[in-house]
């Protein structure tokens, strides 16, 4: 079946003329028709437009003018990335009719290689959350158990890939939003080094933390598509040109002689089933020649308050642009400019987004800045130094991704603090700007996927993909059995 194939396999089949882009895209559209009513991974799918793109791809290939080996491969995009002429909502009421006039660079790069946009996926409003429950369009469901959350904020992209409603998808990760849903849905998700991928056209949440990455069914696919979207972009001054030295034919899962750090702090206060599972997989890595070393990342316990001060401070500034004048919706029947601002924002933002704007504005305000925002910045430096010290002696760090497996929809909606606390294992990588990947490591006793995280030093994507490949060789893939 087409939807069972990896991107690497599909591209080989396309090259051999064993399948057409149209056949591939139709197979995915049929799958979306069959399952997305229940799962709700997508906000927008334009069937006609998908088929038009597929037709163009087949014509290019027919004329031997394919743009790349990926020409004709479908991809899904989180709905916080700008797509020219196509609705981009950020799952917010304030942008529910926003059609951008330009493309995000990451998407542009996919188009240059001939990828076909399948649709835009659901997320927590403005990527703020861990469940997709804050989406204006309602939650996405976990393909492994429809009563449970898929994780978030890129829950739609993770669920689409898990349910085989897309072979690959893009997400964004500010504090775990790729790795945590990948873990909950049993797929691979990679957040690259900050700067590897341009953020141009990614709707900003917290600019010093936001990074675009990929979801796929396999480590190689996730790495290959990450390679396509990587690179310096003059429109994002924080992006950097670095070799894409991690193409799939160079990833062999060989961990012999590699030194893997296992931080004590990442195994405290987590579900014992996850701890045991991850430890067992680490043992397997040892039997394949990796050396493991217990390490300490001693500032881990401060990561949550540091992240939630910095992320909300940046968000309060980034979201000031939604004023009813420049973007998206405006509140009608208002008499004064101030009233326009107030009403538009009151009606346009959901509860969680408002909570974060208020928090962020507070910590930046005079009199509180030193005690909160500045202190958080200092704490961030300590976390950066923690990793620097550790990477002097280890090649990669292996940890769980989450403290629990996927929980029930509604279980934590009224408890923001417990949701924030549950980000403890993913947010440090964003604070330190280092790459991290989540790979499936089997299931718990409820049959729910467990993820392992591999983190590496700046621009060491190749190292973490190799360790991830070794884990994939050990643990295999997880199928939701739809
Ligand atoms: N769960 C985190 C938050 O709510 C992460 C979000 C993200 O990475 N976009 O902020």
CSV table of C-alpha atoms and ligand atoms in Angstrom, one decimal:
chain,number,residue,atom,x,y,z
A,1,UNK,CA,0.0,0.0,0.0
A,2,UNK,CA,1.3,3.4,-1.0
A,3,UNK,CA,0.6,5.0,2.4
A,4,UNK,CA,2.8,2.4,4.1
A,5,UNK,CA,5.9,3.5,2.2
A,6,UNK,CA,8.6,5.8,3.4
A,7,UNK,CA,9.6,9.0,1.6
A,8,UNK,CA,12.8,7.3,0.6
A,9,UNK,CA,10.8,4.4,-0.9
A,10,UNK,CA,8.3,6.6,-2.6
A,11,UNK,CA,10.9,8.7,-4.2
A,12,UNK,CA,12.7,5.6,-5.5
A,13,UNK,CA,9.3,4.4,-6.9
A,14,UNK,CA,8.7,7.7,-8.6
A,15,UNK,CA,12.2,7.7,-10.1
A,16,UNK,CA,11.5,4.2,-11.5
A,17,UNK,CA,8.1,5.2,-12.8
A,18,UNK,CA,6.5,2.6,-10.6
A,19,UNK,CA,4.0,5.1,-9.3
A,20,UNK,CA,2.9,8.6,-10.3
A,21,UNK,CA,2.6,11.7,-8.1
A,22,UNK,CA,-1.2,11.5,-8.8
A,23,UNK,CA,-1.4,8.0,-7.4
A,24,UNK,CA,0.5,8.9,-4.3
A,25,UNK,CA,-1.5,12.0,-3.6
A,26,UNK,CA,-4.8,10.3,-4.2
A,27,UNK,CA,-3.8,7.5,-1.8
A,28,UNK,CA,-3.2,10.1,0.9
A,29,UNK,CA,-6.3,12.1,0.1
A,30,UNK,CA,-8.4,8.9,0.4
A,31,UNK,CA,-6.7,8.2,3.7
A,32,UNK,CA,-7.6,11.7,4.9
A,33,UNK,CA,-11.2,11.2,3.7
A,34,UNK,CA,-11.4,7.9,5.6
A,35,UNK,CA,-9.9,9.0,8.9
A,36,UNK,CA,-9.6,12.7,9.4
A,37,UNK,CA,-13.2,13.2,10.4
A,38,UNK,CA,-12.4,11.3,13.6
A,39,UNK,CA,-8.8,12.4,14.1
A,40,UNK,CA,-9.0,16.0,12.9
A,41,UNK,CA,-5.4,16.4,12.2
A,42,UNK,CA,-6.0,19.0,9.4
A,43,UNK,CA,-7.5,22.4,9.4
A,44,UNK,CA,-7.3,22.9,5.6
A,45,UNK,CA,-7.1,20.3,2.8
A,46,UNK,CA,-7.8,21.5,-0.8
A,47,UNK,CA,-8.3,18.3,-2.8
A,48,UNK,CA,-8.4,20.0,-6.2
A,49,UNK,CA,-5.3,21.9,-5.5
A,50,UNK,CA,-3.4,18.8,-4.3
A,51,UNK,CA,-4.4,17.1,-7.6
A,52,UNK,CA,-3.3,20.1,-9.6
A,53,UNK,CA,0.1,20.1,-8.0
A,54,UNK,CA,0.4,16.3,-8.5
A,55,UNK,CA,-0.4,16.7,-12.2
A,56,UNK,CA,2.2,19.4,-12.6
A,57,UNK,CA,4.7,17.1,-10.9
A,58,UNK,CA,3.9,14.2,-13.2
A,59,UNK,CA,4.2,16.5,-16.2
A,60,UNK,CA,7.6,17.6,-15.1
A,61,UNK,CA,8.8,14.0,-14.6
A,62,UNK,CA,7.3,13.0,-17.9
A,63,UNK,CA,9.5,15.7,-19.5
A,64,UNK,CA,12.5,14.6,-17.4
A,65,UNK,CA,12.4,17.9,-15.7
A,66,UNK,CA,11.8,16.8,-12.1
A,67,UNK,CA,12.9,19.3,-9.6
A,68,UNK,CA,14.5,16.7,-7.3
A,69,UNK,CA,14.1,13.0,-6.3
A,70,UNK,CA,11.3,14.3,-4.0
A,71,UNK,CA,9.2,15.8,-6.9
A,72,UNK,CA,5.6,14.6,-6.2
A,73,UNK,CA,6.0,13.6,-2.6
A,74,UNK,CA,3.2,15.1,-0.4
A,75,UNK,CA,3.9,17.0,2.7
A,76,UNK,CA,1.7,18.5,5.5
A,77,UNK,CA,2.5,21.9,7.1
A,78,UNK,CA,1.6,23.1,10.6
A,79,UNK,CA,-0.9,25.9,10.2
A,80,UNK,CA,1.5,28.5,11.7
A,81,UNK,CA,3.6,28.6,8.5
A,82,UNK,CA,2.7,31.1,5.9
A,83,UNK,CA,1.5,29.7,2.6
A,84,UNK,CA,0.8,32.3,-0.1
A,85,UNK,CA,-2.9,32.3,-1.1
A,86,UNK,CA,-3.7,29.6,1.4
A,87,UNK,CA,-5.4,30.1,4.7
A,88,UNK,CA,-3.0,30.2,7.6
A,89,UNK,CA,-4.8,30.4,10.9
A,90,UNK,CA,-2.4,29.5,13.8
A,91,UNK,CA,-5.6,27.8,15.1
A,92,UNK,CA,-6.7,31.3,16.3
A,93,UNK,CA,-10.0,33.1,15.9
A,94,UNK,CA,-8.0,36.3,15.2
A,95,UNK,CA,-6.4,34.8,12.1
A,96,UNK,CA,-9.3,32.5,11.0
A,97,UNK,CA,-9.6,34.3,7.7
A,98,UNK,CA,-5.9,35.2,7.2
A,99,UNK,CA,-4.5,34.5,3.8
A,100,UNK,CA,-0.8,35.4,3.6
A,101,UNK,CA,0.7,37.1,0.6
A,102,UNK,CA,4.0,35.2,0.8
A,103,UNK,CA,5.5,31.8,1.6
A,104,UNK,CA,7.5,30.7,4.6
A,105,UNK,CA,11.1,30.0,3.5
A,106,UNK,CA,10.9,26.4,4.7
A,107,UNK,CA,7.8,25.8,2.6
A,108,UNK,CA,9.3,27.7,-0.4
A,109,UNK,CA,12.3,25.3,-0.2
A,110,UNK,CA,9.9,22.3,-0.3
A,111,UNK,CA,8.2,23.8,-3.4
A,112,UNK,CA,11.5,24.2,-5.1
A,113,UNK,CA,12.1,20.5,-4.8
A,114,UNK,CA,8.6,19.6,-6.1
A,115,UNK,CA,6.9,18.6,-2.9
A,116,UNK,CA,3.1,18.7,-3.0
A,117,UNK,CA,1.3,20.6,-0.2
A,118,UNK,CA,-1.3,18.2,1.2
A,119,UNK,CA,-2.8,20.5,3.7
A,120,UNK,CA,-2.3,22.6,6.8
A,121,UNK,CA,-2.4,20.9,10.2
A,122,UNK,CA,-4.0,21.7,13.5
A,123,UNK,CA,-2.1,23.1,16.5
A,124,UNK,CA,-2.6,24.7,19.8
A,125,UNK,CA,-3.5,28.4,19.3
A,126,UNK,CA,-0.3,30.2,18.3
A,127,UNK,CA,1.6,27.0,19.2
A,128,UNK,CA,0.9,27.6,22.9
A,129,UNK,CA,0.1,24.3,24.5
A,130,UNK,CA,0.9,20.6,24.7
A,131,UNK,CA,-2.4,19.0,23.5
A,132,UNK,CA,-4.0,20.9,20.6
A,133,UNK,CA,-6.9,21.6,23.0
A,134,UNK,CA,-6.4,25.3,22.8
A,135,UNK,CA,-7.0,25.2,19.0
A,136,UNK,CA,-9.9,27.5,17.9
A,137,UNK,CA,-11.0,24.5,15.7
A,138,UNK,CA,-11.1,21.9,18.5
A,139,UNK,CA,-8.6,19.2,19.5
A,140,UNK,CA,-6.9,16.7,17.3
A,141,UNK,CA,-7.2,13.1,18.5
A,142,UNK,CA,-4.4,10.6,19.1
A,143,UNK,CA,-4.5,7.9,16.4
A,144,UNK,CA,-3.5,5.3,19.0
A,145,UNK,CA,-6.5,6.1,21.2
A,146,UNK,CA,-9.1,8.6,20.0
A,147,UNK,CA,-9.9,9.5,23.6
A,148,UNK,CA,-6.4,10.8,24.1
A,149,UNK,CA,-4.5,13.9,23.1
A,150,UNK,CA,-1.9,13.7,20.3
A,151,UNK,CA,0.4,16.1,22.2
A,152,UNK,CA,1.1,19.6,21.0
A,153,UNK,CA,1.5,22.1,19.9
A,154,UNK,CA,2.2,20.4,16.5
A,155,UNK,CA,-0.3,17.6,17.4
A,156,UNK,CA,-2.0,17.8,13.9
A,157,UNK,CA,1.3,17.1,12.1
A,158,UNK,CA,2.2,14.3,14.5
A,159,UNK,CA,-1.2,12.7,14.2
A,160,UNK,CA,-1.3,13.1,10.4
A,161,UNK,CA,2.0,11.2,10.1
A,162,UNK,CA,1.0,8.6,12.7
A,163,UNK,CA,-2.3,7.9,10.9
A,164,UNK,CA,-0.5,7.8,7.6
A,165,UNK,CA,-2.5,10.8,6.3
A,166,UNK,CA,0.9,12.3,5.3
A,167,UNK,CA,4.3,10.7,4.8
A,168,UNK,CA,6.1,13.7,6.3
A,169,UNK,CA,5.1,16.9,7.9
A,170,UNK,CA,6.6,20.1,9.2
A,171,UNK,CA,6.1,21.4,12.7
A,172,UNK,CA,7.6,24.0,15.0
A,173,UNK,CA,9.2,23.5,18.3
A,174,UNK,CA,9.6,26.3,20.9
A,175,UNK,CA,9.6,24.2,23.9
A,176,UNK,CA,9.0,20.6,22.7
A,177,UNK,CA,6.2,21.1,20.3
A,178,UNK,CA,7.7,18.6,17.8
A,179,UNK,CA,9.3,16.1,20.1
A,180,UNK,CA,6.4,15.8,22.6
A,181,UNK,CA,3.7,15.1,20.0
A,182,UNK,CA,6.1,12.8,18.1
A,183,UNK,CA,6.5,10.8,21.3
A,184,UNK,CA,2.7,10.7,22.1
A,185,UNK,CA,1.9,9.6,18.5
A,186,UNK,CA,4.7,7.1,18.0
A,187,UNK,CA,6.5,8.9,15.1
A,188,UNK,CA,9.9,10.5,14.6
A,189,UNK,CA,10.2,14.2,15.2
A,190,UNK,CA,13.3,16.4,15.0
A,191,UNK,CA,14.0,19.9,16.3
A,192,UNK,CA,17.2,21.1,14.7
A,193,UNK,CA,19.8,23.4,16.1
A,194,UNK,CA,18.4,27.0,16.4
A,195,UNK,CA,19.5,28.6,13.1
A,196,UNK,CA,19.5,25.5,11.0
A,197,UNK,CA,16.2,26.4,9.4
A,198,UNK,CA,14.9,29.8,8.5
A,199,UNK,CA,12.0,31.1,10.7
A,200,UNK,CA,10.9,33.5,7.9
A,201,UNK,CA,7.2,33.1,7.5
A,202,UNK,CA,6.8,31.0,10.7
A,203,UNK,CA,4.3,33.0,12.8
A,204,UNK,CA,6.4,34.1,15.7
A,205,UNK,CA,5.7,32.8,19.2
A,206,UNK,CA,9.0,33.2,21.1
A,207,UNK,CA,11.6,34.2,18.5
A,208,UNK,CA,14.7,33.1,20.4
A,209,UNK,CA,13.4,29.6,20.9
A,210,UNK,CA,11.2,28.9,17.8
A,211,UNK,CA,12.6,26.4,15.3
A,212,UNK,CA,11.0,24.5,12.4
A,213,UNK,CA,11.6,20.8,12.1
A,214,UNK,CA,10.1,17.6,10.6
A,215,UNK,CA,7.9,14.6,11.5
A,216,UNK,CA,8.2,11.3,9.6
A,217,UNK,CA,7.6,7.6,10.0
A,218,UNK,CA,11.4,7.0,10.0
A,219,UNK,CA,14.6,8.6,11.1
A,220,UNK,CA,16.0,8.8,7.6
A,221,UNK,CA,12.9,10.5,6.2
A,222,UNK,CA,12.9,13.0,9.0
A,223,UNK,CA,16.5,13.8,8.3
A,224,UNK,CA,16.2,14.0,4.6
A,225,UNK,CA,13.4,16.4,4.6
A,226,UNK,CA,15.1,18.5,7.3
A,227,UNK,CA,18.0,18.7,4.9
A,228,UNK,CA,15.8,20.2,2.2
A,229,UNK,CA,14.5,23.0,4.5
A,230,UNK,CA,17.9,23.8,6.0
A,231,UNK,CA,20.2,26.7,5.2
A,232,UNK,CA,20.9,30.4,5.5
A,233,UNK,CA,18.2,32.8,4.5
A,234,UNK,CA,18.9,36.5,4.2
A,235,UNK,CA,15.3,37.1,5.5
A,236,UNK,CA,16.1,35.5,8.9
A,237,UNK,CA,19.3,37.0,10.4
A,238,UNK,CA,19.5,34.2,12.9
A,239,UNK,CA,19.7,31.4,10.2
A,240,UNK,CA,23.1,29.9,9.4
A,241,UNK,CA,24.7,28.1,6.5
A,242,UNK,CA,26.0,24.7,7.7
A,243,UNK,CA,26.7,21.5,5.8
A,244,UNK,CA,23.8,19.1,5.5
A,245,UNK,CA,26.0,16.2,6.4
A,246,UNK,CA,23.1,13.9,7.5
A,247,UNK,CA,21.5,12.7,4.2
A,248,UNK,CA,19.9,9.3,4.6
A,249,UNK,CA,22.7,7.3,2.8
A,250,UNK,CA,25.1,8.5,5.5
A,251,UNK,CA,23.0,7.5,8.5
A,252,UNK,CA,23.8,3.9,9.4
A,253,UNK,CA,22.9,3.6,13.1
A,254,UNK,CA,26.4,2.8,14.0
A,255,UNK,CA,27.0,3.8,17.6
A,256,UNK,CA,30.2,1.9,18.3
A,257,UNK,CA,32.6,3.9,20.5
A,258,UNK,CA,30.1,6.7,20.9
A,259,UNK,CA,29.8,8.2,24.4
A,260,UNK,CA,26.2,8.7,25.4
A,261,UNK,CA,25.4,10.8,28.5
A,262,UNK,CA,22.4,9.7,30.6
A,263,UNK,CA,21.4,12.6,32.9
A,264,UNK,CA,20.0,11.6,36.3
A,265,UNK,CA,17.7,14.6,36.5
A,266,UNK,CA,15.7,13.4,33.4
A,267,UNK,CA,14.7,10.2,35.1
A,268,UNK,CA,13.3,11.7,38.3
A,269,UNK,CA,9.5,12.1,38.8
A,270,UNK,CA,8.6,10.3,35.6
A,271,UNK,CA,6.3,7.4,34.9
A,272,UNK,CA,8.2,4.3,36.0
A,273,UNK,CA,7.2,2.4,32.9
A,274,UNK,CA,8.8,5.1,30.7
A,275,UNK,CA,11.9,5.1,32.9
A,276,UNK,CA,12.3,1.3,32.6
A,277,UNK,CA,11.6,1.3,28.9
A,278,UNK,CA,14.1,4.0,28.2
A,279,UNK,CA,16.7,2.4,30.4
A,280,UNK,CA,16.2,-0.9,28.6
A,281,UNK,CA,16.7,0.8,25.2
A,282,UNK,CA,19.9,2.4,26.5
A,283,UNK,CA,21.1,-1.0,27.6
A,284,UNK,CA,20.6,-2.2,24.0
A,285,UNK,CA,22.6,0.8,22.7
A,286,UNK,CA,25.4,-0.4,25.0
A,287,UNK,CA,25.2,-3.9,23.6
A,288,UNK,CA,25.8,-2.3,20.1
A,289,UNK,CA,29.0,-0.7,21.3
A,290,UNK,CA,28.0,2.7,22.7
A,291,UNK,CA,29.5,3.7,26.0
A,292,UNK,CA,27.1,5.2,28.4
A,293,UNK,CA,28.0,7.6,31.2
A,294,UNK,CA,25.8,9.0,34.0
A,295,UNK,CA,25.9,12.7,33.9
A,296,UNK,CA,24.2,15.6,35.7
A,297,UNK,CA,22.4,18.6,34.2
A,298,UNK,CA,21.9,20.3,37.5
A,299,UNK,CA,19.9,23.3,36.4
A,300,UNK,CA,17.1,21.1,34.8
A,301,UNK,CA,14.7,21.8,37.7
A,302,UNK,CA,14.8,25.5,36.8
A,303,UNK,CA,14.1,25.0,33.1
A,304,UNK,CA,10.3,25.3,33.4
A,305,UNK,CA,10.1,28.7,35.2
A,306,UNK,CA,13.0,30.0,33.0
A,307,UNK,CA,11.2,28.9,29.8
A,308,UNK,CA,7.8,30.2,30.8
A,309,UNK,CA,9.2,33.6,31.7
A,310,UNK,CA,11.2,34.0,28.5
A,311,UNK,CA,8.6,32.4,26.1
A,312,UNK,CA,5.8,34.5,27.5
A,313,UNK,CA,7.8,37.7,27.5
A,314,UNK,CA,8.7,37.2,23.8
A,315,UNK,CA,5.1,36.2,23.0
A,316,UNK,CA,3.7,39.3,24.6
A,317,UNK,CA,5.8,41.4,22.3
A,318,UNK,CA,5.3,39.2,19.2
A,319,UNK,CA,1.5,39.1,19.6
A,320,UNK,CA,1.2,42.9,19.9
A,321,UNK,CA,0.9,43.1,16.1
A,322,UNK,CA,-2.6,41.6,16.2
A,323,UNK,CA,-4.3,44.9,16.7
A,324,UNK,CA,-7.3,44.6,14.3
A,325,UNK,CA,-5.5,46.9,11.8
A,326,UNK,CA,-2.7,45.0,10.2
A,327,UNK,CA,-3.6,41.3,10.3
A,328,UNK,CA,-6.6,39.1,10.5
A,329,UNK,CA,-9.9,40.0,12.1
A,330,UNK,CA,-11.1,43.3,13.3
A,331,UNK,CA,-13.9,43.9,15.7
A,332,UNK,CA,-16.8,45.6,13.9
A,333,UNK,CA,-18.8,48.6,15.1
A,334,UNK,CA,-16.1,50.3,17.2
A,335,UNK,CA,-15.8,54.1,17.6
A,336,UNK,CA,-12.3,54.6,18.8
A,337,UNK,CA,-8.9,53.1,18.0
A,338,UNK,CA,-8.3,51.9,21.5
A,339,UNK,CA,-11.7,50.2,21.5
A,340,UNK,CA,-10.7,48.5,18.3
A,341,UNK,CA,-7.5,47.1,19.9
A,342,UNK,CA,-9.3,46.0,23.0
A,343,UNK,CA,-12.3,44.4,21.4
A,344,UNK,CA,-10.3,42.7,18.6
A,345,UNK,CA,-7.9,41.2,21.1
A,346,UNK,CA,-10.6,40.3,23.6
A,347,UNK,CA,-12.6,38.5,21.0
A,348,UNK,CA,-9.7,37.1,18.9
A,349,UNK,CA,-7.5,35.5,21.4
A,350,UNK,CA,-8.3,32.4,23.5
A,351,UNK,CA,-7.8,32.0,27.2
A,352,UNK,CA,-4.3,30.4,27.1
A,353,UNK,CA,-2.9,33.0,24.7
A,354,UNK,CA,-4.3,35.8,26.9
A,355,UNK,CA,-2.8,34.2,30.0
A,356,UNK,CA,0.6,34.2,28.3
A,357,UNK,CA,0.4,37.8,27.1
A,358,UNK,CA,-0.5,38.9,30.6
A,359,UNK,CA,2.3,36.9,32.2
A,360,UNK,CA,4.8,38.1,29.6
A,361,UNK,CA,3.8,41.7,29.9
A,362,UNK,CA,4.0,41.5,33.7
A,363,UNK,CA,7.5,40.1,33.8
A,364,UNK,CA,8.8,42.7,31.3
A,365,UNK,CA,7.2,45.6,33.1
A,366,UNK,CA,9.3,48.1,35.0
A,367,UNK,CA,9.8,47.1,38.6
A,368,UNK,CA,9.5,43.4,37.8
A,369,UNK,CA,11.9,43.1,34.9
A,370,UNK,CA,15.0,42.5,37.1
A,371,UNK,CA,13.2,40.0,39.4
A,372,UNK,CA,11.7,37.9,36.6
A,373,UNK,CA,12.8,38.4,33.0
A,374,UNK,CA,16.4,39.3,33.7
A,375,UNK,CA,16.7,36.5,36.2
A,376,UNK,CA,15.3,34.1,33.7
A,377,UNK,CA,17.9,35.2,31.1
A,378,UNK,CA,20.7,34.5,33.7
A,379,UNK,CA,19.2,31.1,34.4
A,380,UNK,CA,19.2,30.4,30.7
A,381,UNK,CA,22.9,31.0,30.6
A,382,UNK,CA,23.4,28.5,33.4
A,383,UNK,CA,21.5,25.9,31.4
A,384,UNK,CA,23.6,26.7,28.3
A,385,UNK,CA,26.8,26.2,30.3
A,386,UNK,CA,25.5,23.0,31.8
A,387,UNK,CA,25.2,21.5,28.3
A,388,UNK,CA,28.5,23.0,27.2
A,389,UNK,CA,30.3,21.3,30.1
A,390,UNK,CA,28.6,17.9,29.4
A,391,UNK,CA,29.3,18.0,25.6
A,392,UNK,CA,33.0,18.2,26.4
A,393,UNK,CA,32.8,14.5,27.4
A,394,UNK,CA,29.8,13.0,25.6
A,395,UNK,CA,28.7,12.8,22.0
A,396,UNK,CA,25.0,12.7,22.7
A,397,UNK,CA,22.5,12.7,25.5
A,398,UNK,CA,19.7,10.2,25.7
A,399,UNK,CA,16.6,10.8,27.9
A,400,UNK,CA,12.8,10.2,27.9
A,401,UNK,CA,10.8,12.8,26.0
A,402,UNK,CA,7.8,13.1,28.4
A,403,UNK,CA,7.0,12.3,32.0
A,404,UNK,CA,3.9,10.3,30.9
A,405,UNK,CA,2.4,8.8,27.8
A,406,UNK,CA,-0.6,10.5,26.1
A,407,UNK,CA,-3.3,11.5,28.6
A,408,UNK,CA,-7.0,11.8,28.1
A,409,UNK,CA,-8.6,14.8,26.3
A,410,UNK,CA,-9.9,17.2,28.9
A,411,UNK,CA,-7.8,15.7,31.7
A,412,UNK,CA,-5.5,18.7,32.1
A,413,UNK,CA,-7.4,21.6,30.4
A,414,UNK,CA,-8.1,23.3,33.7
A,415,UNK,CA,-4.6,22.8,35.1
A,416,UNK,CA,-2.2,24.9,33.1
A,417,UNK,CA,0.6,24.6,35.8
A,418,UNK,CA,0.7,20.8,35.5
A,419,UNK,CA,0.8,21.1,31.7
A,420,UNK,CA,3.7,23.6,32.0
A,421,UNK,CA,5.5,21.3,34.4
A,422,UNK,CA,5.2,18.4,32.0
A,423,UNK,CA,7.5,20.2,29.5
A,424,UNK,CA,10.5,19.7,31.8
A,425,UNK,CA,12.3,17.2,29.5
A,426,UNK,CA,12.1,19.1,26.2
A,427,UNK,CA,12.4,22.8,26.9
A,428,UNK,CA,16.1,22.8,27.9
A,429,UNK,CA,17.1,22.0,24.3
A,430,UNK,CA,15.3,25.1,23.1
A,431,UNK,CA,16.9,27.3,25.8
A,432,UNK,CA,20.3,26.0,24.8
A,433,UNK,CA,19.6,26.1,21.1
A,434,UNK,CA,20.7,22.5,20.6
A,435,UNK,CA,19.1,19.8,18.4
A,436,UNK,CA,16.9,17.1,19.7
A,437,UNK,CA,15.0,14.2,18.2
A,438,UNK,CA,12.2,12.0,19.5
A,439,UNK,CA,12.1,8.4,18.3
A,440,UNK,CA,9.6,5.6,19.3
A,441,UNK,CA,10.9,3.2,21.9
A,442,UNK,CA,8.0,0.8,22.1
A,443,UNK,CA,4.7,1.0,24.1
A,444,UNK,CA,3.5,1.1,27.7
A,445,UNK,CA,1.1,-1.4,29.3
A,446,UNK,CA,-1.8,0.7,27.9
A,447,UNK,CA,-0.5,0.2,24.4
A,448,UNK,CA,0.5,3.9,24.1
A,449,UNK,CA,3.8,5.0,22.4
A,450,UNK,CA,6.8,5.9,24.5
A,451,UNK,CA,9.5,8.2,23.0
A,452,UNK,CA,13.2,8.5,23.5
A,453,UNK,CA,14.9,11.9,23.1
A,454,UNK,CA,18.5,12.2,21.7
A,455,UNK,CA,20.1,15.6,22.1
A,456,UNK,CA,23.4,16.7,20.6
A,457,UNK,CA,25.7,19.7,20.5
A,458,UNK,CA,25.1,22.6,18.1
A,459,UNK,CA,24.8,21.4,14.5
A,460,UNK,CA,25.5,17.8,15.5
A,461,UNK,CA,22.2,16.6,13.7
A,462,UNK,CA,24.2,13.8,12.1
A,463,UNK,CA,25.2,12.4,15.5
A,464,UNK,CA,21.7,12.4,16.9
A,465,UNK,CA,20.2,11.0,13.7
A,466,UNK,CA,22.7,8.1,13.9
A,467,UNK,CA,21.8,7.4,17.6
A,468,UNK,CA,18.1,7.7,16.6
A,469,UNK,CA,18.7,5.2,13.8
A,470,UNK,CA,20.2,2.8,16.2
A,471,UNK,CA,17.2,3.1,18.4
A,472,UNK,CA,14.8,2.6,15.4
A,473,UNK,CA,16.8,-0.5,14.5
A,474,UNK,CA,16.3,-1.8,18.1
A,475,UNK,CA,12.7,-0.7,18.7
A,476,UNK,CA,11.1,-0.7,15.2
A,477,UNK,CA,8.0,1.3,14.2
A,478,UNK,CA,4.8,1.7,16.0
A,479,UNK,CA,1.6,1.4,14.0
A,480,UNK,CA,-1.8,2.7,15.4
A,481,UNK,CA,-3.5,-0.1,13.5
A,482,UNK,CA,-6.2,2.0,11.9
B,1,LIG,N1,4.2,23.1,25.5
B,1,LIG,C1,5.1,24.3,25.3
B,1,LIG,C2,4.3,25.5,25.5
B,1,LIG,O1,3.1,25.4,25.7
B,1,LIG,C3,5.8,24.2,24.0
B,1,LIG,C4,5.1,24.9,22.9
B,1,LIG,C5,5.9,24.9,21.6
B,1,LIG,O2,7.0,24.3,21.5
B,1,LIG,N2,5.4,25.6,20.6
B,1,LIG,O3,4.8,26.6,25.4
